[in-house]
Each structure stands twice: as structure tokens, then as C-alpha cells.
CSV table of N, CA and C in Angstrom, one decimal:
chain,number,residue,atom,x,y,z
M,76,MET,N,89.0,78.0,121.5
M,76,MET,CA,89.9,76.9,121.4
M,76,MET,C,91.2,77.4,120.8
M,77,VAL,N,92.3,77.0,121.5
M,77,VAL,CA,93.6,77.3,121.0
M,77,VAL,C,94.1,76.3,120.0
M,78,ASP,N,94.7,76.9,118.9
M,78,ASP,CA,95.2,76.0,117.9
M,78,ASP,C,96.6,75.6,118.3
M,79,MET,N,96.8,74.3,118.5
M,79,MET,CA,98.1,73.8,119.0
M,79,MET,C,99.0,73.4,117.9
M,80,ARG,N,98.7,73.6,116.7
M,80,ARG,CA,99.6,73.2,115.6
M,80,ARG,C,100.8,74.1,115.6
M,81,TRP,N,101.9,73.5,115.1
M,81,TRP,CA,103.1,74.3,114.9
M,81,TRP,C,102.9,75.1,113.6
M,82,PRO,N,103.0,76.4,113.7
M,82,PRO,CA,102.7,77.2,112.5
M,82,PRO,C,103.7,77.0,111.3
M,83,GLY,N,104.9,76.7,111.6
M,83,GLY,CA,105.9,76.5,110.5
M,83,GLY,C,106.0,75.1,110.0
M,84,ARG,N,105.1,74.2,110.4
M,84,ARG,CA,105.2,72.8,110.0
M,84,ARG,C,105.2,72.7,108.5
M,85,GLU,N,104.3,73.4,107.8
M,85,GLU,CA,104.2,73.3,106.3
M,85,GLU,C,105.5,73.7,105.6
M,86,LEU,N,106.1,74.8,106.1
M,86,LEU,CA,107.4,75.2,105.5
M,86,LEU,C,108.5,74.1,105.7
M,87,VAL,N,108.5,73.5,106.9
M,87,VAL,CA,109.5,72.5,107.2
M,87,VAL,C,109.3,71.3,106.2
M,88,VAL,N,108.0,70.9,106.0
M,88,VAL,CA,107.8,69.8,105.1
M,88,VAL,C,108.2,70.2,103.7
M,89,LEU,N,107.9,71.4,103.2
M,89,LEU,CA,108.2,71.8,101.8
M,89,LEU,C,109.7,71.8,101.7
M,90,ARG,N,110.4,72.4,102.7
M,90,ARG,CA,111.9,72.5,102.6
M,90,ARG,C,112.6,71.2,102.6
M,91,THR,N,112.1,70.3,103.4
M,91,THR,CA,112.6,68.9,103.5
M,91,THR,C,112.4,68.2,102.2
M,92,ALA,N,111.2,68.3,101.6
M,92,ALA,CA,111.0,67.6,100.4
M,92,ALA,C,111.8,68.1,99.2
M,93,VAL,N,111.9,69.4,99.1
M,93,VAL,CA,112.7,70.0,98.0
M,93,VAL,C,114.2,69.7,98.2
M,94,THR,N,114.7,69.7,99.5
M,94,THR,CA,116.1,69.4,99.7
M,94,THR,C,116.4,68.0,99.3
M,95,ILE,N,115.5,67.0,99.6
M,95,ILE,CA,115.7,65.6,99.2
M,95,ILE,C,115.8,65.5,97.7
M,96,VAL,N,114.9,66.2,97.0
M,96,VAL,CA,114.9,66.1,95.5
M,96,VAL,C,116.2,66.8,95.0
M,97,LEU,N,116.6,67.9,95.5
M,97,LEU,CA,117.8,68.5,95.0
M,97,LEU,C,119.0,67.7,95.3
M,98,SER,N,119.1,67.0,96.4
M,98,SER,CA,120.2,66.1,96.7
M,98,SER,C,120.3,65.0,95.7
M,99,LEU,N,119.1,64.4,95.4
M,99,LEU,CA,119.1,63.4,94.4
M,99,LEU,C,119.5,63.9,93.0
M,100,LEU,N,119.1,65.1,92.6
M,100,LEU,CA,119.5,65.7,91.4
M,100,LEU,C,121.0,65.9,91.3
M,101,ILE,N,121.6,66.3,92.4
M,101,ILE,CA,123.0,66.5,92.5
M,101,ILE,C,123.8,65.2,92.4
M,102,GLY,N,123.2,64.2,93.1
M,102,GLY,CA,123.8,62.8,93.0
M,102,GLY,C,123.8,62.3,91.6
M,103,GLN,N,122.6,62.5,90.9
M,103,GLN,CA,122.5,62.0,89.5
M,103,GLN,C,123.6,62.7,88.7
M,104,ALA,N,123.8,64.0,88.8
M,104,ALA,CA,124.8,64.7,88.0
M,104,ALA,C,126.2,64.1,88.3
M,105,GLY,N,126.4,63.9,89.6
M,105,GLY,CA,127.8,63.3,90.0
M,105,GLY,C,128.0,62.0,89.4
M,106,TRP,N,127.0,61.1,89.5
M,106,TRP,CA,127.2,59.7,89.0
M,106,TRP,C,127.3,59.8,87.4
M,107,ALA,N,126.6,60.6,86.8
M,107,ALA,CA,126.7,60.8,85.3
M,107,ALA,C,128.1,61.3,85.0
M,108,ALA,N,128.6,62.3,85.7
M,108,ALA,CA,129.9,62.9,85.5
M,108,ALA,C,131.0,61.8,85.6
M,109,ALA,N,130.9,61.0,86.7
M,109,ALA,CA,131.9,59.9,86.9
M,109,ALA,C,131.8,58.9,85.7
M,110,PHE,N,130.7,58.6,85.3
M,110,PHE,CA,130.5,57.7,84.1
M,110,PHE,C,131.1,58.3,82.9
M,111,LEU,N,130.8,59.6,82.6
M,111,LEU,CA,131.4,60.2,81.4
M,111,LEU,C,132.9,60.4,81.5
M,112,GLY,N,133.4,60.5,82.8
M,112,GLY,CA,134.8,60.6,83.0
M,112,GLY,C,135.6,59.3,82.8
M,113,GLY,N,134.9,58.3,82.6
M,113,GLY,CA,135.6,57.0,82.2
M,113,GLY,C,135.4,55.9,83.3
M,114,ASP,N,134.6,56.1,84.3
M,114,ASP,CA,134.4,55.0,85.3
M,114,ASP,C,133.0,54.4,85.1
M,115,PRO,N,132.9,53.4,84.3
M,115,PRO,CA,131.6,52.8,84.0
M,115,PRO,C,130.8,52.2,85.2
M,116,ALA,N,131.4,52.0,86.3
M,116,ALA,CA,130.7,51.4,87.4
M,116,ALA,C,129.7,52.4,88.0
M,117,TRP,N,129.9,53.7,87.8
M,117,TRP,CA,128.9,54.7,88.3
M,117,TRP,C,127.6,54.7,87.5
M,118,TYR,N,127.6,54.2,86.3
M,118,TYR,CA,126.4,54.2,85.5
M,118,TYR,C,125.3,53.4,86.2
M,119,ASP,N,125.6,52.3,86.9
M,119,ASP,CA,124.6,51.6,87.6
M,119,ASP,C,123.9,52.4,88.7
M,120,GLN,N,124.7,53.2,89.4
M,120,GLN,CA,124.2,54.1,90.4
M,120,GLN,C,123.2,55.1,89.7
M,121,HIS,N,123.7,55.7,88.6
M,121,HIS,CA,122.9,56.7,87.9
M,121,HIS,C,121.5,56.0,87.5
M,122,ARG,N,121.6,54.8,86.9
M,122,ARG,CA,120.4,54.2,86.5
M,122,ARG,C,119.5,53.8,87.7
M,123,PHE,N,120.1,53.3,88.8
M,123,PHE,CA,119.3,52.9,89.9
M,123,PHE,C,118.5,54.0,90.5
M,124,PHE,N,119.2,55.2,90.6
M,124,PHE,CA,118.6,56.3,91.3
M,124,PHE,C,117.7,57.2,90.4
M,125,ALA,N,117.6,56.9,89.1
M,125,ALA,CA,116.7,57.6,88.3
M,125,ALA,C,115.2,57.5,88.7
M,126,PRO,N,114.7,56.2,88.9
M,126,PRO,CA,113.3,56.1,89.3
M,126,PRO,C,113.1,56.6,90.7
M,127,VAL,N,114.2,56.5,91.6
M,127,VAL,CA,114.1,57.0,92.9
M,127,VAL,C,113.9,58.5,92.9
M,128,THR,N,114.6,59.2,92.0
M,128,THR,CA,114.5,60.6,91.9
M,128,THR,C,113.1,61.0,91.4
M,129,ALA,N,112.6,60.2,90.4
M,129,ALA,CA,111.3,60.5,89.9
M,129,ALA,C,110.2,60.3,91.0
M,130,ILE,N,110.3,59.3,91.8
M,130,ILE,CA,109.3,59.0,92.8
M,130,ILE,C,109.4,60.2,93.9
M,131,ALA,N,110.6,60.5,94.2
M,131,ALA,CA,110.8,61.6,95.2
M,131,ALA,C,110.2,62.9,94.7
M,132,ALA,N,110.4,63.1,93.4
M,132,ALA,CA,109.8,64.4,92.8
M,132,ALA,C,108.3,64.4,92.8
M,133,VAL,N,107.7,63.2,92.6
M,133,VAL,CA,106.2,63.2,92.7
M,133,VAL,C,105.8,63.4,94.1
M,134,LEU,N,106.4,62.8,95.1
M,134,LEU,CA,106.1,63.1,96.5
M,134,LEU,C,106.3,64.5,96.9
M,135,MET,N,107.4,65.1,96.4
M,135,MET,CA,107.6,66.6,96.6
M,135,MET,C,106.5,67.4,96.0
M,136,GLY,N,106.1,67.1,94.8
M,136,GLY,CA,105.0,67.8,94.1
M,136,GLY,C,103.7,67.7,94.9
M,137,LEU,N,103.4,66.5,95.5
M,137,LEU,CA,102.2,66.3,96.3
M,137,LEU,C,102.3,67.2,97.6
M,138,CYS,N,103.5,67.3,98.1
M,138,CYS,CA,103.7,68.2,99.3
M,138,CYS,C,103.3,69.6,98.9
M,139,PHE,N,103.8,70.1,97.8
M,139,PHE,CA,103.5,71.4,97.4
M,139,PHE,C,102.0,71.6,97.1
M,140,VAL,N,101.4,70.6,96.5
M,140,VAL,CA,99.9,70.7,96.3
M,140,VAL,C,99.2,70.7,97.6
M,141,ALA,N,99.6,69.9,98.6
M,141,ALA,CA,98.9,69.8,99.9
M,141,ALA,C,99.0,71.1,100.6
M,142,TYR,N,100.2,71.7,100.5
M,142,TYR,CA,100.4,73.0,101.2
M,142,TYR,C,100.5,74.2,100.3
M,143,ARG,N,99.7,74.2,99.3
M,143,ARG,CA,99.7,75.2,98.3
M,143,ARG,C,99.5,76.6,98.8
M,144,ARG,N,98.7,76.7,99.9
M,144,ARG,CA,98.5,78.1,100.5
M,144,ARG,C,99.8,78.6,101.1
M,145,THR,N,100.5,77.7,101.7
M,145,THR,CA,101.8,78.2,102.3
M,145,THR,C,102.8,78.4,101.2
M,146,ALA,N,102.8,77.5,100.2
M,146,ALA,CA,103.8,77.6,99.1
M,146,ALA,C,103.6,78.8,98.2
M,147,GLY,N,102.3,79.1,97.9
M,147,GLY,CA,102.0,80.2,97.0
M,147,GLY,C,102.1,79.7,95.5
M,148,GLY,N,101.6,80.5,94.6
M,148,GLY,CA,101.5,80.1,93.2
M,148,GLY,C,102.8,79.9,92.5
M,149,VAL,N,103.7,80.8,92.8
M,149,VAL,CA,105.0,80.7,92.1
M,149,VAL,C,105.8,79.4,92.4
M,150,LEU,N,105.8,79.1,93.7
M,150,LEU,CA,106.5,77.9,94.1
M,150,LEU,C,105.8,76.7,93.7
M,151,LEU,N,104.5,76.7,93.7
M,151,LEU,CA,103.7,75.6,93.2
M,151,LEU,C,104.0,75.3,91.8
M,152,GLY,N,104.0,76.4,91.0
M,152,GLY,CA,104.2,76.3,89.5
M,152,GLY,C,105.6,75.8,89.3
M,153,LEU,N,106.6,76.3,90.0
M,153,LEU,CA,108.0,75.9,89.8
M,153,LEU,C,108.2,74.4,90.2
M,154,ALA,N,107.5,74.0,91.3
M,154,ALA,CA,107.6,72.6,91.7
M,154,ALA,C,107.0,71.7,90.7
M,155,ALA,N,105.9,72.1,90.1
M,155,ALA,CA,105.3,71.3,89.0
M,155,ALA,C,106.3,71.2,87.8
M,156,LEU,N,106.9,72.3,87.5
M,156,LEU,CA,107.9,72.4,86.4
M,156,LEU,C,109.0,71.4,86.6
M,157,VAL,N,109.6,71.4,87.9
M,157,VAL,CA,110.7,70.5,88.2
M,157,VAL,C,110.2,69.0,88.1
M,158,VAL,N,109.0,68.7,88.5
M,158,VAL,CA,108.5,67.3,88.4
M,158,VAL,C,108.4,66.9,86.9
M,159,VAL,N,107.9,67.8,86.1
M,159,VAL,CA,107.8,67.5,84.7
M,159,VAL,C,109.1,67.4,84.0
M,160,MET,N,110.1,68.2,84.4
M,160,MET,CA,111.4,68.1,83.9
M,160,MET,C,112.1,66.8,84.3
M,161,ILE,N,111.9,66.4,85.5
M,161,ILE,CA,112.5,65.1,85.9
M,161,ILE,C,111.9,64.0,85.1
M,162,PHE,N,110.6,64.0,84.9
M,162,PHE,CA,110.1,62.9,84.1
M,162,PHE,C,110.5,63.0,82.7
M,163,ALA,N,110.6,64.1,82.1
M,163,ALA,CA,111.1,64.3,80.7
M,163,ALA,C,112.6,63.8,80.7
M,164,GLN,N,113.3,64.1,81.7
M,164,GLN,CA,114.7,63.6,81.8
M,164,GLN,C,114.8,62.1,81.9
M,165,TYR,N,113.9,61.5,82.6
M,165,TYR,CA,113.9,60.1,82.8
M,165,TYR,C,113.5,59.4,81.4
M,166,LEU,N,112.6,60.0,80.7
M,166,LEU,CA,112.1,59.5,79.4
M,166,LEU,C,113.3,59.6,78.4
M,167,ILE,N,113.9,60.8,78.3
M,167,ILE,CA,115.0,61.0,77.4
M,167,ILE,C,116.2,60.0,77.7
M,168,GLY,N,116.5,59.8,78.9
M,168,GLY,CA,117.5,58.9,79.3
M,168,GLY,C,117.2,57.5,78.9
M,169,THR,N,115.9,57.1,79.1
M,169,THR,CA,115.5,55.7,78.8
M,169,THR,C,115.6,55.5,77.3
M,170,LEU,N,115.4,56.6,76.5
M,170,LEU,CA,115.5,56.4,75.1
M,170,LEU,C,116.9,56.5,74.6
M,171,GLY,N,117.9,56.7,75.5
M,171,GLY,CA,119.3,56.7,75.1
M,171,GLY,C,119.8,57.9,74.3
M,172,MET,N,119.1,59.0,74.5
M,172,MET,CA,119.4,60.3,73.8
M,172,MET,C,120.4,61.1,74.7
M,173,ALA,N,121.7,60.8,74.6
M,173,ALA,CA,122.6,61.3,75.6
M,173,ALA,C,122.7,62.8,75.6
M,174,ALA,N,122.9,63.5,74.4
M,174,ALA,CA,123.1,64.9,74.4
M,174,ALA,C,121.9,65.7,75.0
M,175,PRO,N,120.7,65.4,74.5
M,175,PRO,CA,119.5,66.1,75.2
M,175,PRO,C,119.4,65.8,76.7
M,176,HIS,N,119.7,64.5,77.0
M,176,HIS,CA,119.6,64.1,78.4
M,176,HIS,C,120.6,64.9,79.3
M,177,ILE,N,121.8,65.1,78.8
M,177,ILE,CA,122.7,65.9,79.6
M,177,ILE,C,122.3,67.4,79.7
M,178,PHE,N,121.9,67.9,78.5
M,178,PHE,CA,121.5,69.3,78.5
M,178,PHE,C,120.2,69.6,79.4
M,179,LEU,N,119.2,68.7,79.3
M,179,LEU,CA,118.1,68.9,80.2
M,179,LEU,C,118.4,68.6,81.6
M,180,GLY,N,119.4,67.7,81.9
M,180,GLY,CA,119.8,67.5,83.2
M,180,GLY,C,120.4,68.7,83.9
M,181,VAL,N,121.2,69.5,83.1
M,181,VAL,CA,121.7,70.7,83.6
M,181,VAL,C,120.6,71.7,84.0
M,182,LEU,N,119.6,71.8,83.0
M,182,LEU,CA,118.5,72.7,83.3
M,182,LEU,C,117.6,72.3,84.5
M,183,THR,N,117.5,71.0,84.6
M,183,THR,CA,116.7,70.4,85.7
M,183,THR,C,117.4,70.7,87.1
M,184,ALA,N,118.7,70.6,87.1
M,184,ALA,CA,119.4,70.9,88.3
M,184,ALA,C,119.3,72.4,88.7
M,185,MET,N,119.3,73.2,87.6
M,185,MET,CA,119.2,74.7,87.8
M,185,MET,C,117.8,75.0,88.4
M,186,ALA,N,116.8,74.4,87.8
M,186,ALA,CA,115.4,74.6,88.3
M,186,ALA,C,115.2,74.1,89.7
M,187,GLY,N,115.8,72.9,90.0
M,187,GLY,CA,115.7,72.4,91.3
M,187,GLY,C,116.4,73.2,92.4
M,188,THR,N,117.5,73.8,92.0
M,188,THR,CA,118.2,74.8,92.8
M,188,THR,C,117.4,76.0,93.1
M,189,ALA,N,116.8,76.6,92.0
M,189,ALA,CA,116.0,77.7,92.2
M,189,ALA,C,114.8,77.5,93.1
M,190,LEU,N,114.1,76.3,92.9
M,190,LEU,CA,113.0,76.0,93.8
M,190,LEU,C,113.4,75.8,95.2
M,191,THR,N,114.6,75.2,95.4
M,191,THR,CA,115.1,75.0,96.8
M,191,THR,C,115.4,76.4,97.4
M,192,SER,N,116.1,77.2,96.7
M,192,SER,CA,116.4,78.6,97.2
M,192,SER,C,115.2,79.4,97.5
M,193,TRP,N,114.2,79.4,96.7
M,193,TRP,CA,113.0,80.2,96.9
M,193,TRP,C,112.1,79.6,98.0
M,194,THR,N,112.2,78.3,98.1
M,194,THR,CA,111.4,77.6,99.2
M,194,THR,C,112.0,78.0,100.6
M,195,TYR,N,113.3,78.1,100.6
M,195,TYR,CA,113.9,78.5,101.9
M,195,TYR,C,113.7,79.9,102.2
M,196,ARG,N,113.5,80.8,101.2
M,196,ARG,CA,113.3,82.2,101.4
M,196,ARG,C,111.8,82.5,101.8
M,197,ARG,N,110.9,81.5,101.5
M,197,ARG,CA,109.5,81.7,101.7
M,197,ARG,C,109.2,81.9,103.2
M,198,ARG,N,108.3,82.8,103.5
M,198,ARG,CA,107.9,83.1,104.8
M,198,ARG,C,106.4,82.6,105.0
M,199,LEU,N,106.0,82.3,106.2
M,199,LEU,CA,104.6,81.9,106.4
M,199,LEU,C,103.7,83.0,106.0
M,200,PRO,N,102.5,82.6,105.4
M,200,PRO,CA,101.6,83.7,105.0
M,200,PRO,C,101.1,84.3,106.3
M,201,VAL,N,100.8,85.6,106.2
M,201,VAL,CA,100.3,86.4,107.4
M,201,VAL,C,98.8,86.1,107.5
M,202,THR,N,98.4,85.7,108.7
M,202,THR,CA,97.0,85.6,108.9
M,202,THR,C,96.6,86.5,110.1
M,203,VAL,N,95.4,87.0,109.9
M,203,VAL,CA,94.9,87.9,111.0
M,203,VAL,C,94.0,87.1,111.9
M,204,PRO,N,94.2,87.0,113.2
M,204,PRO,CA,93.4,86.3,114.1
M,204,PRO,C,92.0,86.7,114.1
M,205,GLU,N,91.0,85.8,114.3
M,205,GLU,CA,89.6,86.2,114.3
M,205,GLU,C,89.3,87.3,115.3
M,206,GLY,N,88.5,88.2,114.9
M,206,GLY,CA,88.0,89.2,115.9
M,206,GLY,C,89.0,90.4,115.9
M,207,THR,N,90.1,90.4,115.1
M,207,THR,CA,91.0,91.6,115.2
M,207,THR,C,91.0,92.3,113.9
M,208,GLY,N,90.1,92.0,113.0
M,208,GLY,CA,90.1,92.6,111.7
M,208,GLY,C,89.7,94.1,111.7
M,209,ASN,N,89.9,94.7,110.6
M,209,ASN,CA,89.5,96.1,110.5
M,209,ASN,C,88.0,96.2,110.2
M,210,GLY,N,87.3,96.6,111.1
M,210,GLY,CA,85.9,96.7,110.8
M,210,GLY,C,85.0,97.2,111.8
């Protein structure tokens, strides 16, 4: 029986999920910067998209768990770290702790960028077709 699945599907899903989360992280940083720059209207955008970013992070994490064989241990661990950082960021922001929120936001954006970069560099795991092994 011929496997009709597209072999790169898992990587496309992982790359799409991580790109969405990174885009939201960058948006969050932009809205926060506009607010800190003196335009209070952008704070509403920042607040609105905080739970959206958290939900997207959970969905991304689930994608990495579902395709953990394709992702590998390092990307799976980094994805989990990014999800935890986003939730910590959400909690710190909810508590109104501005300085730690900003600092962790920078670190979260850096971790999200690293995860995105490494996910795009990831290649499909090499599999040996049945009956062609060394033996």
C-alpha cells in the first residue's frame, strides 16, 4: 500500500503555528510600545490580544506535542518554554507589574523568535523504507 500523505505536512503545521504566535508577540510589543509612547488608545488592543496570544500559544504547543517526532526534543522543549513564558507574561500583566512585564515580554519575544527560526530550519526526520534496512 502506498502512503499518500504529504511528508512535509507536519512541518507546515508547526511552522504556521509558530509564525502565528510570533506575529501576535510582535503585535503585543508594538501595541505596548505605542501605549508607552503616549497613545493610550493602543492599550485596549494590547489587552484584547493578550488572551488571544495565550490561546494561540496553547494551540501551538498542542501542535508541537502532536508532531513531537517531527519537531524533536529541543523544539518541543522550547515550544513548552514559550507557552509557559506567555502565560507568566499574562499573569504578570494582569497583576499590573509593569517593569517585570516589559522585561519578560522582551525575553518572550526573543524565545518566540528563536523557536520560529529553529522550526523553519528543521528538516523532516529521515526514515528508512521497510525492507531496505541493513540486515
